[in-house]
PDB file of C-alpha atoms in Angstrom:
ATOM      1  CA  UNK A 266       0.000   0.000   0.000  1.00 76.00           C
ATOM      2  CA  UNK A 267       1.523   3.577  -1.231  1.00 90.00           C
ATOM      3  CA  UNK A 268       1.332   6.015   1.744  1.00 94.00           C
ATOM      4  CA  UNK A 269      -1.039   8.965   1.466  1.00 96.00           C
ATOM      5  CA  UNK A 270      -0.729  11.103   4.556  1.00 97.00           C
ATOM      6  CA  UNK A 271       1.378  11.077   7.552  1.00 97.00           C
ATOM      7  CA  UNK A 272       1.015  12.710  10.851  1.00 97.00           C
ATOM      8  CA  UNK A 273       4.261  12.647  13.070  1.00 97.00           C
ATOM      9  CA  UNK A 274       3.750  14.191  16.712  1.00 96.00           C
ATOM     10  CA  UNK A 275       1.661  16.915  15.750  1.00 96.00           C
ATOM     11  CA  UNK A 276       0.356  19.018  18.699  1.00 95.00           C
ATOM     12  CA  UNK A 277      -1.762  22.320  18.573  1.00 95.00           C
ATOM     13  CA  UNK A 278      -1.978  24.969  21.586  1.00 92.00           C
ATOM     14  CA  UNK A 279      -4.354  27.591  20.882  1.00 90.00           C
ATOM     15  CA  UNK A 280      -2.967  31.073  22.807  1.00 85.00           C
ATOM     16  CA  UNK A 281      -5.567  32.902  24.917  1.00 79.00           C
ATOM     17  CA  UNK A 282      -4.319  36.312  24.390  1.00 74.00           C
ATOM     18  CA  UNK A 283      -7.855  37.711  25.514  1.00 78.00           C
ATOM     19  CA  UNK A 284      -7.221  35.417  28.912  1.00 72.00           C
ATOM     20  CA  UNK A 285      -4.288  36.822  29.995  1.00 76.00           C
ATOM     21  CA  UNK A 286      -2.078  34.552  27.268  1.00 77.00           C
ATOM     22  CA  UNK A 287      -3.897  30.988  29.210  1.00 82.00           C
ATOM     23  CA  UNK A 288      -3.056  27.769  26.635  1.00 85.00           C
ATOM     24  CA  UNK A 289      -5.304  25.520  25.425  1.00 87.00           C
ATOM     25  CA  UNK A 290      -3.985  22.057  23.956  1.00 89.00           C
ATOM     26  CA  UNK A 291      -6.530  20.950  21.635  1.00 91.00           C
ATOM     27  CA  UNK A 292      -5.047  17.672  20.891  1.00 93.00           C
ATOM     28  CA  UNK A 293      -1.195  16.962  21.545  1.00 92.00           C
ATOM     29  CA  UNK A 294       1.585  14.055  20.014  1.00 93.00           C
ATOM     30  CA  UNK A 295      -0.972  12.971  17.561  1.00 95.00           C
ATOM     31  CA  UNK A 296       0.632  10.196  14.917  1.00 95.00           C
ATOM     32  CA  UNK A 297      -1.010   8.171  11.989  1.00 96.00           C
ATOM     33  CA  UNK A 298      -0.287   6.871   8.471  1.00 96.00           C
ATOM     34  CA  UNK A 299      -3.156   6.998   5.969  1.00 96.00           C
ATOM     35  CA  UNK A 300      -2.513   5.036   2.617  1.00 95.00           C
ATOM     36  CA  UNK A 301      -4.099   5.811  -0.584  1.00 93.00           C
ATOM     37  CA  UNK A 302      -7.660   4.834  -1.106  1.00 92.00           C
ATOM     38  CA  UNK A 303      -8.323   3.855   2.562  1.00 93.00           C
ATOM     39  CA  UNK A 304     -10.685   5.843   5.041  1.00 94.00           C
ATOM     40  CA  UNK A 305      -9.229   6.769   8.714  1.00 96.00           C
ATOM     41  CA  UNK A 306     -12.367   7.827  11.221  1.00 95.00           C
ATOM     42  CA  UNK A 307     -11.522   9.912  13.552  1.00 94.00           C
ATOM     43  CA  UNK A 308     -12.626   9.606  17.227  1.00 91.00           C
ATOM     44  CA  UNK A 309     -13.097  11.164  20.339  1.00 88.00           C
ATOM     45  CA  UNK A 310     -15.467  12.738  22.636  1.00 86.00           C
ATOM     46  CA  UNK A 311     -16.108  16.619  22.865  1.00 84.00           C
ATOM     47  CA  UNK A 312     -13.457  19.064  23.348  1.00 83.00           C
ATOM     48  CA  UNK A 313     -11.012  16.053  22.755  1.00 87.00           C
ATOM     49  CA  UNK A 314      -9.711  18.320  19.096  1.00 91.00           C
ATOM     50  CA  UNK A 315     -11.501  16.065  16.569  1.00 93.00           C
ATOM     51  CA  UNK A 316     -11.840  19.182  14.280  1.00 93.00           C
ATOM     52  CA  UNK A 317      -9.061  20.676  15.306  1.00 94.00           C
ATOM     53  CA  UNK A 318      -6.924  18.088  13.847  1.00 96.00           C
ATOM     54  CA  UNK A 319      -8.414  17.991  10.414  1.00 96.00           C
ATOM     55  CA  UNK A 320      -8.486  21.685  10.234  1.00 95.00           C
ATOM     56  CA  UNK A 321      -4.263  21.822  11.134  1.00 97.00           C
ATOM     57  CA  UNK A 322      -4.290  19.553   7.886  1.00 97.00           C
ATOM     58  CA  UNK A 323      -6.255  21.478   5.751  1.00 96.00           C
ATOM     59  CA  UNK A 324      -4.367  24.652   7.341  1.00 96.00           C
ATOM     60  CA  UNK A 325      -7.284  26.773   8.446  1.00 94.00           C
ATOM     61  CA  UNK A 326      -5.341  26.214  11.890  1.00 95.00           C
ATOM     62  CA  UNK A 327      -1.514  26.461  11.639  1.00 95.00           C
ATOM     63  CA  UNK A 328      -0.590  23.648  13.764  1.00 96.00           C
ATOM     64  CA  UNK A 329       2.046  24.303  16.986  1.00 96.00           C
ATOM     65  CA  UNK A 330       4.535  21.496  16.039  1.00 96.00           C
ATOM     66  CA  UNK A 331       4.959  18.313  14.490  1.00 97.00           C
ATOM     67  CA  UNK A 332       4.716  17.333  10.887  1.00 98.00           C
ATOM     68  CA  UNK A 333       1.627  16.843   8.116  1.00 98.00           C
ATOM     69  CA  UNK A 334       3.326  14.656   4.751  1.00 98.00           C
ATOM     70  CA  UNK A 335       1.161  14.404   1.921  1.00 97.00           C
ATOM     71  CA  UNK A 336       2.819  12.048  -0.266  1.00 96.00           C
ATOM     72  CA  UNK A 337       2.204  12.114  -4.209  1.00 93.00           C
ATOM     73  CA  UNK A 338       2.246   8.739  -6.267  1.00 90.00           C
ATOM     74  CA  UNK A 339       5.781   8.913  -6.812  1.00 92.00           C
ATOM     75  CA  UNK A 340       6.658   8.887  -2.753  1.00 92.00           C
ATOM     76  CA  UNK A 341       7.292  12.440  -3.251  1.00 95.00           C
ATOM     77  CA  UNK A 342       6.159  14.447   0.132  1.00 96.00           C
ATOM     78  CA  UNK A 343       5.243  18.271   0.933  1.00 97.00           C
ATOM     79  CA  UNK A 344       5.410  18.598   4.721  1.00 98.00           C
ATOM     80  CA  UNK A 345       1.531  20.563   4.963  1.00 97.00           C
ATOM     81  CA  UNK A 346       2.860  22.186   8.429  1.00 97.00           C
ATOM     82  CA  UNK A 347       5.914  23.870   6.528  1.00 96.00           C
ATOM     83  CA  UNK A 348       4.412  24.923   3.728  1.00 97.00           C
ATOM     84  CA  UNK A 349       3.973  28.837   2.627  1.00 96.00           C
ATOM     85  CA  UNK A 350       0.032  29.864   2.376  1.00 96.00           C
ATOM     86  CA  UNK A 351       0.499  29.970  -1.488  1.00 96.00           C
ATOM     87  CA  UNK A 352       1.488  26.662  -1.850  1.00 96.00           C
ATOM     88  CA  UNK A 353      -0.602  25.157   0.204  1.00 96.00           C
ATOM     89  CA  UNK A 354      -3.941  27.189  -1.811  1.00 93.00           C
ATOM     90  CA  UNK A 355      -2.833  25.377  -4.496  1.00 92.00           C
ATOM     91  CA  UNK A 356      -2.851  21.538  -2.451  1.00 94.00           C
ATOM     92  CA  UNK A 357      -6.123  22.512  -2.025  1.00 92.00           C
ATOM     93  CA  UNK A 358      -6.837  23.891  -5.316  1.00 87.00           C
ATOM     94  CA  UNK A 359      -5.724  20.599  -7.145  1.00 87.00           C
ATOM     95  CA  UNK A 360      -5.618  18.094  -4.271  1.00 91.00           C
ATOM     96  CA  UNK A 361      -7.471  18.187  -1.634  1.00 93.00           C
ATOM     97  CA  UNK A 362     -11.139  18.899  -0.339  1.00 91.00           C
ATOM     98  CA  UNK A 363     -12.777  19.687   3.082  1.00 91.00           C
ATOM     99  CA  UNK A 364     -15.896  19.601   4.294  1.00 88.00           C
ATOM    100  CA  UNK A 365     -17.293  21.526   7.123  1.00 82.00           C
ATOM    101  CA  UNK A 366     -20.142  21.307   9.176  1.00 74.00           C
ATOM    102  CA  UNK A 367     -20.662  24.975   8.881  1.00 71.00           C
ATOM    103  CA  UNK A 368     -21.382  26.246   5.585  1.00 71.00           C
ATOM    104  CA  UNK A 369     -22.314  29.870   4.977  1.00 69.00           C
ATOM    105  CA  UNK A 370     -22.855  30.437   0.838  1.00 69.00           C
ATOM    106  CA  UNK A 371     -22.735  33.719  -0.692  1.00 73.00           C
ATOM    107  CA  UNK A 372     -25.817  35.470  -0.494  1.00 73.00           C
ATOM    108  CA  UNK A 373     -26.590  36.437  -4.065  1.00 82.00           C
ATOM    109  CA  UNK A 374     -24.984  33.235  -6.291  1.00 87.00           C
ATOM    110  CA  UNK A 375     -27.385  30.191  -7.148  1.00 91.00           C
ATOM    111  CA  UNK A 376     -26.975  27.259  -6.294  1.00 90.00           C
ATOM    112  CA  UNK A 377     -25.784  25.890  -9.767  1.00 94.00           C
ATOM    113  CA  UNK A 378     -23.537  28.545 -10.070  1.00 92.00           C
ATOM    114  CA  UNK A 379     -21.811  27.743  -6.727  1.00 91.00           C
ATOM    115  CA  UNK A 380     -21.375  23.478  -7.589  1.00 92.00           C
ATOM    116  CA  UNK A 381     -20.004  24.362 -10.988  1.00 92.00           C
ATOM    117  CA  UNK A 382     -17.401  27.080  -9.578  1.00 90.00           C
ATOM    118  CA  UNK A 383     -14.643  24.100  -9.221  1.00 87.00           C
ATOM    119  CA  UNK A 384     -15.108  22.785 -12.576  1.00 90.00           C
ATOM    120  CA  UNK A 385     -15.222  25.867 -14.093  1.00 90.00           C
ATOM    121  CA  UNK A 386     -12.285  27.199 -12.395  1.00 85.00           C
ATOM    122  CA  UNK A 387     -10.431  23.967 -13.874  1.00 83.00           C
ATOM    123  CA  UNK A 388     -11.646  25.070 -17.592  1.00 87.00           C
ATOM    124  CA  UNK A 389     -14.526  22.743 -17.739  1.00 91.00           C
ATOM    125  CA  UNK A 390     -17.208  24.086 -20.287  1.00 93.00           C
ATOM    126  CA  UNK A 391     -20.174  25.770 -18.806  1.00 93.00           C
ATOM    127  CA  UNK A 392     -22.344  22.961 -20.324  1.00 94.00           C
ATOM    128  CA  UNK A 393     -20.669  20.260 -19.504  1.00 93.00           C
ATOM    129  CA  UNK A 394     -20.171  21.230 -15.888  1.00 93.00           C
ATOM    130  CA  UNK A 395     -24.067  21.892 -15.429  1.00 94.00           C
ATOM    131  CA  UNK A 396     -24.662  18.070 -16.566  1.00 93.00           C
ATOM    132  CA  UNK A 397     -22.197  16.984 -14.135  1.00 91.00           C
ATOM    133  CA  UNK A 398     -23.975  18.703 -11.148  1.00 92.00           C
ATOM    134  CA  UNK A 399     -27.682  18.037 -12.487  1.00 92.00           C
ATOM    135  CA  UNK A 400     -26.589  14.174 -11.548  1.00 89.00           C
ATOM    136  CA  UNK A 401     -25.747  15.522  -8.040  1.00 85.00           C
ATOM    137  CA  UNK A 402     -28.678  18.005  -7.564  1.00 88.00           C
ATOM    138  CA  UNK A 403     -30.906  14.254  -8.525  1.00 86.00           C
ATOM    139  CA  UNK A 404     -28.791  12.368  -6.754  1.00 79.00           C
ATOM    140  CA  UNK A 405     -28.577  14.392  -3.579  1.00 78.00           C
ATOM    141  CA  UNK A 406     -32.726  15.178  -3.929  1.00 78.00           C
ATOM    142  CA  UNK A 407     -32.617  18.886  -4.642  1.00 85.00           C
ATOM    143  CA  UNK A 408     -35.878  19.881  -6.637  1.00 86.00           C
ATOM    144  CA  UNK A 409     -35.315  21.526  -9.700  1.00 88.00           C
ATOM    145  CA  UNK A 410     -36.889  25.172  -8.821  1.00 88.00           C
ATOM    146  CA  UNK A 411     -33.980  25.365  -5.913  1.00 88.00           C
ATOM    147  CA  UNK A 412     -31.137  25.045  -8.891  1.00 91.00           C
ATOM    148  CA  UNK A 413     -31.830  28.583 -10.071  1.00 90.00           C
ATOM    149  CA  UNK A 414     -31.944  29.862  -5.854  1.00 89.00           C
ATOM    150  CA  UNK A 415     -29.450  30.880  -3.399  1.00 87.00           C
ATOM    151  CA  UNK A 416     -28.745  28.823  -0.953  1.00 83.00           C
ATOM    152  CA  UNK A 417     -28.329  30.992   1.622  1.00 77.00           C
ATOM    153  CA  UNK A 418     -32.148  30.686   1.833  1.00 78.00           C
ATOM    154  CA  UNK A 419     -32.142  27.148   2.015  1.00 80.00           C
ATOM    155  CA  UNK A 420     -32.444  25.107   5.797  1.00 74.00           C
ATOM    156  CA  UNK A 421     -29.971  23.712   7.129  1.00 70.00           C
ATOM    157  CA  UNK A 422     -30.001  20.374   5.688  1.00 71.00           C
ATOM    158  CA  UNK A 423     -30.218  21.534   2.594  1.00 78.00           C
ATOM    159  CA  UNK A 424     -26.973  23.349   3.118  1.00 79.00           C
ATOM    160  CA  UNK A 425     -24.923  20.825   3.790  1.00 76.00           C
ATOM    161  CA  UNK A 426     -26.246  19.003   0.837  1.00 80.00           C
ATOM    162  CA  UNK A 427     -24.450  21.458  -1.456  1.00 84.00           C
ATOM    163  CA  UNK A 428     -21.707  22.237   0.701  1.00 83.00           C
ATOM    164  CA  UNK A 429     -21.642  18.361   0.126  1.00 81.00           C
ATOM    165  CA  UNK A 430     -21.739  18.202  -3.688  1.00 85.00           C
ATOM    166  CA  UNK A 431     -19.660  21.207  -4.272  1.00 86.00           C
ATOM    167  CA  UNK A 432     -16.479  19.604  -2.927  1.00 84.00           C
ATOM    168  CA  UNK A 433     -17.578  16.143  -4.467  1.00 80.00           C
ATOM    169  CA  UNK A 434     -17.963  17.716  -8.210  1.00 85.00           C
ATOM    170  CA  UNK A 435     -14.453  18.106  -8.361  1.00 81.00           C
ATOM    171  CA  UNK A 436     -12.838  14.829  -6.758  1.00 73.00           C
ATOM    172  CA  UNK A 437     -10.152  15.327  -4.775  1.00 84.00           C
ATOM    173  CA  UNK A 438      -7.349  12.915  -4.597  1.00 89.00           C
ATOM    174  CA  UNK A 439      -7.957  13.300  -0.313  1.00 94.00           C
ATOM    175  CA  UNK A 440     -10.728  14.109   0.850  1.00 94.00           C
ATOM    176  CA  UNK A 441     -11.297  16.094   4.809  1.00 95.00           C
ATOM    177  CA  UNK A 442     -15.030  15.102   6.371  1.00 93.00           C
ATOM    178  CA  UNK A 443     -15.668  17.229   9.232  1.00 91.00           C
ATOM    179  CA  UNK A 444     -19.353  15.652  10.517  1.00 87.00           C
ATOM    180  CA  UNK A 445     -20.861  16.155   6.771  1.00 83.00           C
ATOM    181  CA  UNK A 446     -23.982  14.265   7.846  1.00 80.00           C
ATOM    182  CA  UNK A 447     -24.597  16.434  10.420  1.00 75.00           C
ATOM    183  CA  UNK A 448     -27.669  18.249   9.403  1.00 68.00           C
ATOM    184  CA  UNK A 449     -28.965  15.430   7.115  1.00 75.00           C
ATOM    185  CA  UNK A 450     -32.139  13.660   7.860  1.00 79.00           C
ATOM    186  CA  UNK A 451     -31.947   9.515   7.695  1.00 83.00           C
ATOM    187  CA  UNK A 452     -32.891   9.379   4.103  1.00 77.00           C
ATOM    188  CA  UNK A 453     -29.502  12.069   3.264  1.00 73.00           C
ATOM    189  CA  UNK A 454     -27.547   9.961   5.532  1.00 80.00           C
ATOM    190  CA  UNK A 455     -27.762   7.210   3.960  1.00 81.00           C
ATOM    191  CA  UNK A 456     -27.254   8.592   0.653  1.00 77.00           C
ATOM    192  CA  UNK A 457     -23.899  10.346   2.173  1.00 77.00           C
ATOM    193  CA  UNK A 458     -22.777   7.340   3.291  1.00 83.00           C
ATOM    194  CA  UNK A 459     -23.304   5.454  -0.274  1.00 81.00           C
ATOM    195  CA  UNK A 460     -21.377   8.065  -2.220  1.00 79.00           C
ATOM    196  CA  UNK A 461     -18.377   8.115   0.246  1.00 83.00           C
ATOM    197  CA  UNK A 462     -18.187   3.947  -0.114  1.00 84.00           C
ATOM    198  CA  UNK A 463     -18.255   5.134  -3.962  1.00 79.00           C
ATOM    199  CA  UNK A 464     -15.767   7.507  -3.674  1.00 81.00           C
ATOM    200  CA  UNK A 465     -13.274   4.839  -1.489  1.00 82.00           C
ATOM    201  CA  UNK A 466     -13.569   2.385  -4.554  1.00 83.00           C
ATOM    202  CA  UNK A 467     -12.516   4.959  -7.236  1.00 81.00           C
ATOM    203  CA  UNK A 468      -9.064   5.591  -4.774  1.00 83.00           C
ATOM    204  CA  UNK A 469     -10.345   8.274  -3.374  1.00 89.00           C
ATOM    205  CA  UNK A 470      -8.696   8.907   0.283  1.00 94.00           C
ATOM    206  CA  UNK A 471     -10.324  10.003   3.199  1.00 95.00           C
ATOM    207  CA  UNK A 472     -10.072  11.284   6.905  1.00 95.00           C
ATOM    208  CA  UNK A 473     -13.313  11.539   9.038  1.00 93.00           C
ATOM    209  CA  UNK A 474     -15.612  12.939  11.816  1.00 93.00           C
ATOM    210  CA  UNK A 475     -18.844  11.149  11.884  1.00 88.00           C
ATOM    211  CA  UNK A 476     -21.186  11.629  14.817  1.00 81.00           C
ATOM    212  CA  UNK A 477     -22.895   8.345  14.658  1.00 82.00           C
ATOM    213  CA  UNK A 478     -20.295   5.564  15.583  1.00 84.00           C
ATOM    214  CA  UNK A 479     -22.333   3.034  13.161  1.00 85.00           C
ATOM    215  CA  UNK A 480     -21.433   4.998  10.505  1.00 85.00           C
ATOM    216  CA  UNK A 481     -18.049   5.453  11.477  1.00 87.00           C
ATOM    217  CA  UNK A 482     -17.689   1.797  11.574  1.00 86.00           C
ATOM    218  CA  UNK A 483     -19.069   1.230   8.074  1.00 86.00           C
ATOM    219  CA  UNK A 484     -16.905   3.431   6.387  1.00 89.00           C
ATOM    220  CA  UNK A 485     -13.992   3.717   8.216  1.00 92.00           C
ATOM    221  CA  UNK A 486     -11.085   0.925   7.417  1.00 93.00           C
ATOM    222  CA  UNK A 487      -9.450   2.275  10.736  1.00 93.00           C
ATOM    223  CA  UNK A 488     -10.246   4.389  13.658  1.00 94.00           C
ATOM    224  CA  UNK A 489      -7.758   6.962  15.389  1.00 94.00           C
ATOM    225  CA  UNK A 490      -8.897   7.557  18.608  1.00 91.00           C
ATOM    226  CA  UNK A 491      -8.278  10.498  20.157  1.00 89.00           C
ATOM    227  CA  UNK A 492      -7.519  11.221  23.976  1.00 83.00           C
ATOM    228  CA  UNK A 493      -7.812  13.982  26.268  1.00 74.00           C
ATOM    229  CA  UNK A 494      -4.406  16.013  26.136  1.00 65.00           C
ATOM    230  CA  UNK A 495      -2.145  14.954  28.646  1.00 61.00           C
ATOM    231  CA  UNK A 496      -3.090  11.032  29.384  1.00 53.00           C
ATOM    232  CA  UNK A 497      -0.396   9.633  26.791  1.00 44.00           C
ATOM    233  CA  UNK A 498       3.206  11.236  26.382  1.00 37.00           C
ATOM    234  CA  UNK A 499       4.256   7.581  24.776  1.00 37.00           C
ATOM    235  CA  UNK A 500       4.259   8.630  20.618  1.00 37.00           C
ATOM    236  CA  UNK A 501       4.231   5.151  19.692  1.00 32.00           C
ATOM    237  CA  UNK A 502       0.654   4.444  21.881  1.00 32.00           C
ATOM    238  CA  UNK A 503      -0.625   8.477  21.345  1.00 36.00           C
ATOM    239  CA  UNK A 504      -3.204   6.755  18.622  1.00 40.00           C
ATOM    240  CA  UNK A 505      -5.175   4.010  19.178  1.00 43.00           C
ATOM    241  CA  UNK A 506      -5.754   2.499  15.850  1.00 45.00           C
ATOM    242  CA  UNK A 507      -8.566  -0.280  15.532  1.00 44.00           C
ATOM    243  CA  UNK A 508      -9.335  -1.975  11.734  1.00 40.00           C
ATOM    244  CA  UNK A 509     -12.580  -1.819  10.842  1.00 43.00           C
ATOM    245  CA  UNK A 510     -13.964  -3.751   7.705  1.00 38.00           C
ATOM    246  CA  UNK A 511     -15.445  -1.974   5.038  1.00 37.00           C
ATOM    247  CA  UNK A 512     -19.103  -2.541   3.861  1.00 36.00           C
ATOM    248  CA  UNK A 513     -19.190  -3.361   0.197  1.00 34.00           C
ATOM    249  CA  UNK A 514     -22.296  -2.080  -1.934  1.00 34.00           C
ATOM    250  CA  UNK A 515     -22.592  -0.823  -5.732  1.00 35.00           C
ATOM    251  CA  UNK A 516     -23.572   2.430  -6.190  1.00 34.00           C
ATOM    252  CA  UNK A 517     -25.342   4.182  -9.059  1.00 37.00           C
ATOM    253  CA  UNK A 518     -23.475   7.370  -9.677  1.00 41.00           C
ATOM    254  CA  UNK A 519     -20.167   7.087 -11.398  1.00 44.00           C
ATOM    255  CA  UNK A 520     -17.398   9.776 -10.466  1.00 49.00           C
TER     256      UNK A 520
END
């Protein structure tokens, strides 16, 4: 197995300057391999830096130390945590996706406009693109008088739905899942959970926070679980790794 990502003692401390400079660890020592194509669940109970850990790899947080390797097919690595903010725009531009549980859209673009934006920005024509994303709006149950609206009228649910398909139009080579099925009703869960199975056959790697430890367990091929900072200083016990098997179904829409 080719590895994909690697963490190696990565620790964040968030600095309290508004509380008279008090630190915070959000998660500390943390260490994992992820190889290509497989799916590592991440987790952990409340406060124990679930999210804070995918967002030091996606660097919306700058992490406090350690390392983040992404590796490319060739065994060539880019340490993530070294990295200038340029370069790492354009890891994210061609290589990797993340999806939040918060999603706030711009207030006055549809919601076509908005799934297209990746493919377009990749040269994709305009026509093209919009037959792409009318298989997601189906897929993902959006009626066809919200394709034309803005989202930022839509509920909640809804929301994440596109927040959902406009990071899956585009297929990145690693994909970040912070709680996507968060908002979803049972019916969107389930669908969620098909397409990322899909998206693990066509190589597609992924980390992830899922709420619901069932689902965890059927997608995830192994589990990091995290502690509370400070009850393992050991690196080589810091994650607990378990192997879960992976639940094997076909699925109708072809990335």
């Amino acid at each position: 197995m080719k590895k994909h990502l690697e963490v190696r003692n990565l620790t964040k401390i968030f600095d309290m300057h508004i509380l008279n400079n008090k630190k915070i660890i959000a998660f500390e020592n943390i260490n994992f391999t992820l190889n290509r194509g497989k799916f590592l669940g991440i987790s952990g109970k409340s406060g124990y830096g679930k999210s804070s850990l995918i967002r030091c790899i996606y660097r919306n947080y700058d992490s406090t130390s350690g390392d983040i390797l992404l590796f490319d097919n060739n065994g060539e690595s880019v340490n993530l945590a070294k990295i200038s903010d340029p370069e790492m725009l354009i890891i994210r531009e061609k290589r990797m996706g993340y999806v939040s549980q918060f999603f706030t859209p711009l207030p006055r673009v549809t919601t076509m406009n908005l799934v297209i934006e990746p493919l377009i920005d990749k040269g994709w024509l305009k026509d093209d693109a919009i037959q792409r994303a009318s298989e997601l709006f189906k897929l993902f149950d959006i009626p066809g008088n919200l394709w034309d609206a803005y989202p930022s009228t839509f509920s909640g649910g809804e929301k994440q739905r596109i927040n959902l398909m406009k990071t899956l139009i585009d297929c990145p080579e690693i994909l970040l899942l912070d709680e996507p099925t968060a908002s979803l009703d049972a019916r969107n869960r389930g669908i969620i959970l098909e397409i990322v199975k899909e998206l693990k056959k066509q190589n597609i790697t992924m980390l992830g926070i899922f709420h619901d430890q069932m689902e965890m367990e059927t997608l995830a091929d192994e589990i990091l679980a995290i502690k509370r900072p400070g009850e393992y200083h050991d690196e080589t016990h810091s994650a607990d790794i378990e192997v879960k098997q992976e639940a094997k179904k076909e699925f109708i829409f072809q990335l």
